[in-house]
Coordinates of C-alpha atoms in Angstrom, one line a residue:
X1 CA 73.8 -10.4 -6.8
X2 CA 71.3 -9.4 -9.9
X3 CA 71.6 -6.3 -11.6
X4 CA 68.7 -4.5 -9.9
X5 CA 70.7 -5.6 -6.5
X6 CA 73.9 -4.0 -8.0
X7 CA 72.5 -0.4 -8.7
X8 CA 70.5 -0.4 -5.3
X9 CA 73.6 -1.0 -3.6
X10 CA 75.3 2.1 -4.4
X11 CA 72.2 4.7 -3.3
X12 CA 72.1 2.8 0.2
X13 CA 73.4 5.4 3.2
X14 CA 74.8 4.3 6.8
X15 CA 72.1 4.8 8.8
X16 CA 72.0 3.8 12.8
X17 CA 70.4 0.5 13.9
X18 CA 66.8 1.4 14.8
X19 CA 63.9 -0.3 15.8
X20 CA 60.3 0.2 16.5
X21 CA 59.8 1.7 20.2
X22 CA 63.0 3.8 19.8
X23 CA 62.6 7.6 20.1
X24 CA 64.6 9.2 17.4
X25 CA 65.6 12.9 16.4
X26 CA 65.3 13.0 12.3
X27 CA 67.4 16.2 11.1
X28 CA 65.6 16.7 7.4
X29 CA 66.9 19.2 5.1
X30 CA 63.9 21.5 4.2
X31 CA 64.1 23.9 1.1
X32 CA 62.5 27.1 1.0
X33 CA 62.9 29.1 -2.1
X34 CA 66.7 28.9 -2.8
X35 CA 67.6 28.1 0.7
X36 CA 68.0 25.1 2.6
X37 CA 68.0 24.6 6.6
X38 CA 67.6 21.3 8.9
X39 CA 64.4 20.9 10.7
X40 CA 64.3 18.2 13.2
X41 CA 61.3 15.9 13.8
X42 CA 61.5 14.0 16.9
X43 CA 59.0 11.0 17.6
X44 CA 58.8 7.4 18.4
X45 CA 59.4 5.2 15.6
X46 CA 56.0 3.2 15.5
X47 CA 57.0 1.1 12.2
X48 CA 59.8 0.1 10.2
X49 CA 59.5 -1.1 6.3
X50 CA 62.4 -3.1 5.4
X51 CA 63.4 -3.8 1.4
X52 CA 66.9 -2.3 0.5
X53 CA 67.0 1.0 -0.9
X54 CA 63.3 1.2 -0.5
X55 CA 63.2 0.9 3.3
X56 CA 60.9 3.3 5.2
X57 CA 60.3 4.0 8.6
X58 CA 57.2 6.1 10.5
X59 CA 57.7 8.6 13.2
X60 CA 54.7 9.7 15.6
X61 CA 55.2 12.7 17.4
X62 CA 52.8 14.5 19.4
X63 CA 52.3 18.5 18.8
X64 CA 50.1 20.8 20.8
X65 CA 47.9 17.8 21.6
X66 CA 47.8 16.7 18.0
X67 CA 49.6 13.4 17.1
X68 CA 51.8 13.9 13.7
X69 CA 53.1 10.9 11.8
X70 CA 55.6 11.0 9.1
X71 CA 56.8 8.5 6.9
X72 CA 60.7 8.7 5.8
X73 CA 62.4 6.9 3.2
X74 CA 65.4 5.3 4.9
X75 CA 67.9 6.2 2.7
X76 CA 66.7 9.6 1.4
X77 CA 69.1 12.4 0.6
X78 CA 66.8 15.0 2.3
X79 CA 67.5 13.3 5.7
X80 CA 70.8 15.1 7.1
X81 CA 71.3 12.6 10.2
X82 CA 68.9 10.2 12.6
X83 CA 69.8 10.0 16.3
X84 CA 68.7 7.3 18.4
X85 CA 67.6 9.1 21.8
X86 CA 66.4 6.2 23.5
X87 CA 65.5 2.7 23.2
X88 CA 62.3 0.8 24.6
X89 CA 61.3 -2.6 25.0
X90 CA 58.2 -3.5 22.7
X91 CA 56.3 -6.6 21.9
X92 CA 54.9 -5.6 18.4
X93 CA 56.9 -4.9 15.0
X94 CA 54.0 -2.5 14.5
X95 CA 52.9 0.1 17.2
X96 CA 50.0 1.3 15.9
X97 CA 47.9 0.9 18.8
X98 CA 50.1 4.3 20.2
X99 CA 47.3 6.2 18.0
X100 CA 44.6 5.3 20.3
X101 CA 46.6 6.3 23.5
X102 CA 47.1 9.2 25.3
X103 CA 49.5 10.6 27.9
X104 CA 51.3 8.6 30.3
X105 CA 49.5 5.4 29.0
X106 CA 51.4 6.2 25.7
X107 CA 55.1 5.7 27.0
X108 CA 56.9 2.7 26.6
X109 CA 59.3 0.7 29.0
X110 CA 62.9 2.2 28.2
X111 CA 65.9 -0.1 27.8
X112 CA 69.5 0.3 28.4
X113 CA 71.7 1.1 25.4
X114 CA 75.1 -0.7 25.0

């Protein structure tokens, strides 16, 4: 193990296993002035970008008819917790085609979780 991997190992946090197609609730710490609160962002994971401490994932939701995407660093201290609500069977690693679909067409086939 090199020096970089040794330093990065201490910054990794334990997160649940998730893949593209999973619907997740991301609890994000939001600072407003001197106060801090938790805000929940719920949507579908459309892409995972691996890479140790630099790993990130993209979550997409539809809010008031408008698609909203947010990229979260996986091991960021601003993420309080991640809940995997449902998993879906997908055949792609990146689900960017979901951006062009609307309504029921944007749903994915749900799978059972163990």
